Amino acid sequence: MVDIMETAPDIARALFKGDQSAFWKELADNLNPLGPPIKNVATWKRVWFDYKCAVKKKLRDNKASLTATGGGPNRTKLLNELEERVANLTNLRATVEGNSAARFGISRPGNNSIENNPNTDIVPTQNQISSQQQQEPEVLQKQQNGIITGPIGNRSNRKRKNTDAVLQQNKAMLEMMAKLIKLQEETNLAMVECTKQIRILSNVLTKQNNNLNSN
């Protein structure tokens, strides 16, 4: 999931304006074949929101531990590799330090922030939208249409190809298993028929022995 979110940092940071349904549907379509778990779009959004909150809480706890007075043991908890990627992608350290607005160059979000409601898309300021439209109108339009281009698009294509390769491999394994099951069934039928023939032959031999003994 983090790999996919890294292809769309504006959506990951809740700064993207526009219809995101195509992106989240594609994310669910890519992740569900790798499951379980298998989730719908709304649940995958909640997973991303909850994981960001968990990383943010860890950063806040570390900050509180570093600023605590009175000495004592160091209670900071190192972020693992995945948590580091999420923290860098979503700029959580700047958020915890209180300077995320300066980092992004926008005003601080209000009550419509995704931190308060993960199912609500964050709407940037009008100045930011105008600036983006003036600088990169074609890229912005493609992003609004659910098309990611450039290096991000290349990474997305590679990951999609990797996912397709895994799906093809799984399909081939399922086909092989079906053939093995069919072969096993044919073997079982052959064994049943062989057992039947052995019984018939045994009965014939028994009758012949009885006839010889009677003579």
PDB file of C-alpha atoms in Angstrom, residues 1-142:
ATOM      1  CA  MET A   1       0.000   0.000   0.000  1.00  0.00           C
ATOM      2  CA  VAL A   2       2.842   2.402   0.840  1.00  0.00           C
ATOM      3  CA  ASP A   3       4.400   1.699  -2.567  1.00  0.00           C
ATOM      4  CA  ILE A   4       1.180   2.794  -4.257  1.00  0.00           C
ATOM      5  CA  MET A   5       0.691   5.839  -2.033  1.00  0.00           C
ATOM      6  CA  GLU A   6       4.215   7.001  -2.892  1.00  0.00           C
ATOM      7  CA  THR A   7       3.102   7.325  -6.513  1.00  0.00           C
ATOM      8  CA  ALA A   8       0.540   9.969  -5.495  1.00  0.00           C
ATOM      9  CA  PRO A   9       2.055  12.074  -2.678  1.00  0.00           C
ATOM     10  CA  ASP A  10      -0.652  14.757  -2.865  1.00  0.00           C
ATOM     11  CA  ILE A  11      -3.312  12.146  -2.134  1.00  0.00           C
ATOM     12  CA  ALA A  12      -1.136  10.579   0.560  1.00  0.00           C
ATOM     13  CA  ARG A  13      -0.770  13.997   2.242  1.00  0.00           C
ATOM     14  CA  ALA A  14      -4.485  14.790   1.779  1.00  0.00           C
ATOM     15  CA  LEU A  15      -3.656  17.845  -0.349  1.00  0.00           C
ATOM     16  CA  PHE A  16      -5.176  16.686  -3.618  1.00  0.00           C
ATOM     17  CA  LYS A  17      -8.307  18.387  -4.898  1.00  0.00           C
ATOM     18  CA  GLY A  18     -10.580  16.502  -7.205  1.00  0.00           C
ATOM     19  CA  ASP A  19     -12.152  13.107  -7.660  1.00  0.00           C
ATOM     20  CA  GLN A  20      -9.945  10.423  -6.083  1.00  0.00           C
ATOM     21  CA  SER A  21     -12.299   7.495  -6.663  1.00  0.00           C
ATOM     22  CA  ALA A  22     -10.283   6.138  -9.622  1.00  0.00           C
ATOM     23  CA  PHE A  23      -7.057   6.136  -7.599  1.00  0.00           C
ATOM     24  CA  TRP A  24      -8.553   4.381  -4.563  1.00  0.00           C
ATOM     25  CA  LYS A  25     -10.404   1.847  -6.739  1.00  0.00           C
ATOM     26  CA  GLU A  26      -7.154   1.010  -8.528  1.00  0.00           C
ATOM     27  CA  LEU A  27      -5.401   0.692  -5.167  1.00  0.00           C
ATOM     28  CA  ALA A  28      -8.043  -1.728  -3.907  1.00  0.00           C
ATOM     29  CA  ASP A  29      -7.908  -3.696  -7.177  1.00  0.00           C
ATOM     30  CA  ASN A  30      -4.117  -4.027  -6.805  1.00  0.00           C
ATOM     31  CA  LEU A  31      -4.095  -4.968  -3.113  1.00  0.00           C
ATOM     32  CA  ASN A  32      -7.074  -7.319  -2.853  1.00  0.00           C
ATOM     33  CA  PRO A  33      -5.599 -10.012  -5.159  1.00  0.00           C
ATOM     34  CA  LEU A  34      -2.611 -10.145  -2.783  1.00  0.00           C
ATOM     35  CA  GLY A  35      -4.872 -10.768   0.202  1.00  0.00           C
ATOM     36  CA  PRO A  36      -6.251 -11.727   2.542  1.00  0.00           C
ATOM     37  CA  PRO A  37      -7.202  -9.260   3.795  1.00  0.00           C
ATOM     38  CA  ILE A  38      -9.655  -8.153   1.127  1.00  0.00           C
ATOM     39  CA  LYS A  39     -11.198  -4.729   1.736  1.00  0.00           C
ATOM     40  CA  ASN A  40     -13.404  -2.236  -0.034  1.00  0.00           C
ATOM     41  CA  VAL A  41     -12.284   1.280  -0.985  1.00  0.00           C
ATOM     42  CA  ALA A  42     -13.585   2.933   2.185  1.00  0.00           C
ATOM     43  CA  THR A  43     -11.802   0.384   4.388  1.00  0.00           C
ATOM     44  CA  TRP A  44      -8.470   0.839   2.552  1.00  0.00           C
ATOM     45  CA  LYS A  45      -8.815   4.603   3.127  1.00  0.00           C
ATOM     46  CA  ARG A  46      -9.313   3.897   6.839  1.00  0.00           C
ATOM     47  CA  VAL A  47      -6.247   1.615   6.868  1.00  0.00           C
ATOM     48  CA  TRP A  48      -4.102   4.418   5.441  1.00  0.00           C
ATOM     49  CA  PHE A  49      -5.546   6.986   7.852  1.00  0.00           C
ATOM     50  CA  ASP A  50      -5.065   4.714  10.887  1.00  0.00           C
ATOM     51  CA  TYR A  51      -1.487   3.870   9.930  1.00  0.00           C
ATOM     52  CA  LYS A  52      -0.602   7.554   9.509  1.00  0.00           C
ATOM     53  CA  CYS A  53      -2.134   8.252  12.917  1.00  0.00           C
ATOM     54  CA  ALA A  54      -0.080   5.445  14.479  1.00  0.00           C
ATOM     55  CA  VAL A  55       3.161   6.810  13.020  1.00  0.00           C
ATOM     56  CA  LYS A  56       2.226  10.341  14.064  1.00  0.00           C
ATOM     57  CA  LYS A  57       1.512   9.187  17.624  1.00  0.00           C
ATOM     58  CA  LYS A  58       4.910   7.492  17.756  1.00  0.00           C
ATOM     59  CA  LEU A  59       6.595  10.722  16.659  1.00  0.00           C
ATOM     60  CA  ARG A  60       4.640  12.717  19.241  1.00  0.00           C
ATOM     61  CA  ASP A  61       5.591  10.278  21.995  1.00  0.00           C
ATOM     62  CA  ASN A  62       9.237  10.537  20.964  1.00  0.00           C
ATOM     63  CA  LYS A  63       9.054  14.334  20.996  1.00  0.00           C
ATOM     64  CA  ALA A  64       7.462  14.296  24.458  1.00  0.00           C
ATOM     65  CA  SER A  65      10.145  11.915  25.702  1.00  0.00           C
ATOM     66  CA  LEU A  66      12.948  14.135  24.392  1.00  0.00           C
ATOM     67  CA  THR A  67      11.471  17.314  25.869  1.00  0.00           C
ATOM     68  CA  ALA A  68      10.604  15.758  29.247  1.00  0.00           C
ATOM     69  CA  THR A  69      12.469  17.153  32.244  1.00  0.00           C
ATOM     70  CA  GLY A  70      13.989  15.303  35.153  1.00  0.00           C
ATOM     71  CA  GLY A  71      16.241  12.930  33.261  1.00  0.00           C
ATOM     72  CA  GLY A  72      15.524   9.227  33.374  1.00  0.00           C
ATOM     73  CA  PRO A  73      15.876   6.531  30.701  1.00  0.00           C
ATOM     74  CA  ASN A  74      15.482   7.338  27.038  1.00  0.00           C
ATOM     75  CA  ARG A  75      11.980   6.227  26.040  1.00  0.00           C
ATOM     76  CA  THR A  76      12.116   7.151  22.365  1.00  0.00           C
ATOM     77  CA  LYS A  77      11.090   4.443  19.905  1.00  0.00           C
ATOM     78  CA  LEU A  78      12.861   4.170  16.581  1.00  0.00           C
ATOM     79  CA  LEU A  79      10.661   4.090  13.482  1.00  0.00           C
ATOM     80  CA  ASN A  80      11.022   1.039  11.299  1.00  0.00           C
ATOM     81  CA  GLU A  81      11.706   1.328   7.579  1.00  0.00           C
ATOM     82  CA  LEU A  82       8.036   1.383   6.594  1.00  0.00           C
ATOM     83  CA  GLU A  83       7.167   3.976   9.231  1.00  0.00           C
ATOM     84  CA  GLU A  84      10.068   6.146   8.065  1.00  0.00           C
ATOM     85  CA  ARG A  85       8.731   6.050   4.505  1.00  0.00           C
ATOM     86  CA  VAL A  86       5.257   7.061   5.655  1.00  0.00           C
ATOM     87  CA  ALA A  87       6.659   9.847   7.862  1.00  0.00           C
ATOM     88  CA  ASN A  88       8.716  11.245   4.975  1.00  0.00           C
ATOM     89  CA  LEU A  89       5.908  10.857   2.447  1.00  0.00           C
ATOM     90  CA  THR A  90       3.291  12.645   4.572  1.00  0.00           C
ATOM     91  CA  ASN A  91       5.671  15.137   6.242  1.00  0.00           C
ATOM     92  CA  LEU A  92       4.571  13.957   9.687  1.00  0.00           C
ATOM     93  CA  ARG A  93       7.702  15.207  11.433  1.00  0.00           C
ATOM     94  CA  ALA A  94       6.993  18.760  10.323  1.00  0.00           C
ATOM     95  CA  THR A  95       3.397  18.327  11.437  1.00  0.00           C
ATOM     96  CA  VAL A  96       4.475  17.154  14.886  1.00  0.00           C
ATOM     97  CA  GLU A  97       6.952  20.035  15.160  1.00  0.00           C
ATOM     98  CA  GLY A  98       4.197  22.461  14.188  1.00  0.00           C
ATOM     99  CA  ASN A  99       5.723  23.839  10.993  1.00  0.00           C
ATOM    100  CA  SER A 100       3.957  21.779   8.340  1.00  0.00           C
ATOM    101  CA  ALA A 101       2.232  24.867   6.944  1.00  0.00           C
ATOM    102  CA  ALA A 102       5.561  26.578   6.336  1.00  0.00           C
ATOM    103  CA  ARG A 103       6.982  23.412   4.784  1.00  0.00           C
ATOM    104  CA  PHE A 104       4.186  23.130   2.231  1.00  0.00           C
ATOM    105  CA  GLY A 105       3.706  26.861   1.780  1.00  0.00           C
ATOM    106  CA  ILE A 106      -0.023  26.790   2.501  1.00  0.00           C
ATOM    107  CA  SER A 107      -2.308  27.798   5.311  1.00  0.00           C
ATOM    108  CA  ARG A 108      -2.973  25.238   8.034  1.00  0.00           C
ATOM    109  CA  PRO A 109      -6.026  23.027   7.258  1.00  0.00           C
ATOM    110  CA  GLY A 110      -9.178  23.605   9.270  1.00  0.00           C
ATOM    111  CA  ASN A 111     -11.896  21.255  10.460  1.00  0.00           C
ATOM    112  CA  ASN A 112     -12.166  19.591   7.047  1.00  0.00           C
ATOM    113  CA  SER A 113      -8.732  17.990   7.499  1.00  0.00           C
ATOM    114  CA  ILE A 114      -8.471  14.285   6.785  1.00  0.00           C
ATOM    115  CA  GLU A 115      -6.957  13.939  10.263  1.00  0.00           C
ATOM    116  CA  ASN A 116     -10.489  14.587  11.538  1.00  0.00           C
ATOM    117  CA  ASN A 117     -12.331  12.662   8.850  1.00  0.00           C
ATOM    118  CA  PRO A 118     -10.446  10.163   6.679  1.00  0.00           C
ATOM    119  CA  ASN A 119     -13.299   9.927   4.179  1.00  0.00           C
ATOM    120  CA  THR A 120     -13.189  13.668   3.430  1.00  0.00           C
ATOM    121  CA  ASP A 121     -10.866  14.976   0.711  1.00  0.00           C
ATOM    122  CA  ILE A 122      -8.691  17.940   1.741  1.00  0.00           C
ATOM    123  CA  VAL A 123      -9.271  21.044  -0.372  1.00  0.00           C
ATOM    124  CA  PRO A 124      -6.191  23.302  -0.817  1.00  0.00           C
ATOM    125  CA  THR A 125      -6.480  27.056  -0.765  1.00  0.00           C
ATOM    126  CA  GLN A 126      -7.537  28.859  -3.934  1.00  0.00           C
ATOM    127  CA  ASN A 127      -4.091  30.479  -4.223  1.00  0.00           C
ATOM    128  CA  GLN A 128      -2.425  27.068  -4.201  1.00  0.00           C
ATOM    129  CA  ILE A 129      -4.819  25.723  -6.840  1.00  0.00           C
ATOM    130  CA  SER A 130      -4.240  28.753  -9.082  1.00  0.00           C
ATOM    131  CA  SER A 131      -0.478  28.413  -8.695  1.00  0.00           C
ATOM    132  CA  GLN A 132      -0.599  24.733  -9.625  1.00  0.00           C
ATOM    133  CA  GLN A 133      -2.799  25.457 -12.631  1.00  0.00           C
ATOM    134  CA  GLN A 134      -0.415  28.173 -13.845  1.00  0.00           C
ATOM    135  CA  GLN A 135       2.722  26.104 -13.377  1.00  0.00           C
ATOM    136  CA  GLU A 136       1.536  22.636 -14.420  1.00  0.00           C
ATOM    137  CA  PRO A 137      -1.939  22.799 -15.993  1.00  0.00           C
ATOM    138  CA  GLU A 138      -1.495  19.632 -18.040  1.00  0.00           C
ATOM    139  CA  VAL A 139      -0.177  17.568 -15.113  1.00  0.00           C
ATOM    140  CA  LEU A 140      -2.905  18.820 -12.800  1.00  0.00           C
ATOM    141  CA  GLN A 141      -5.601  17.968 -15.328  1.00  0.00           C
ATOM    142  CA  LYS A 142      -4.210  14.457 -15.765  1.00  0.00           C
TER     143      LYS A 142
END
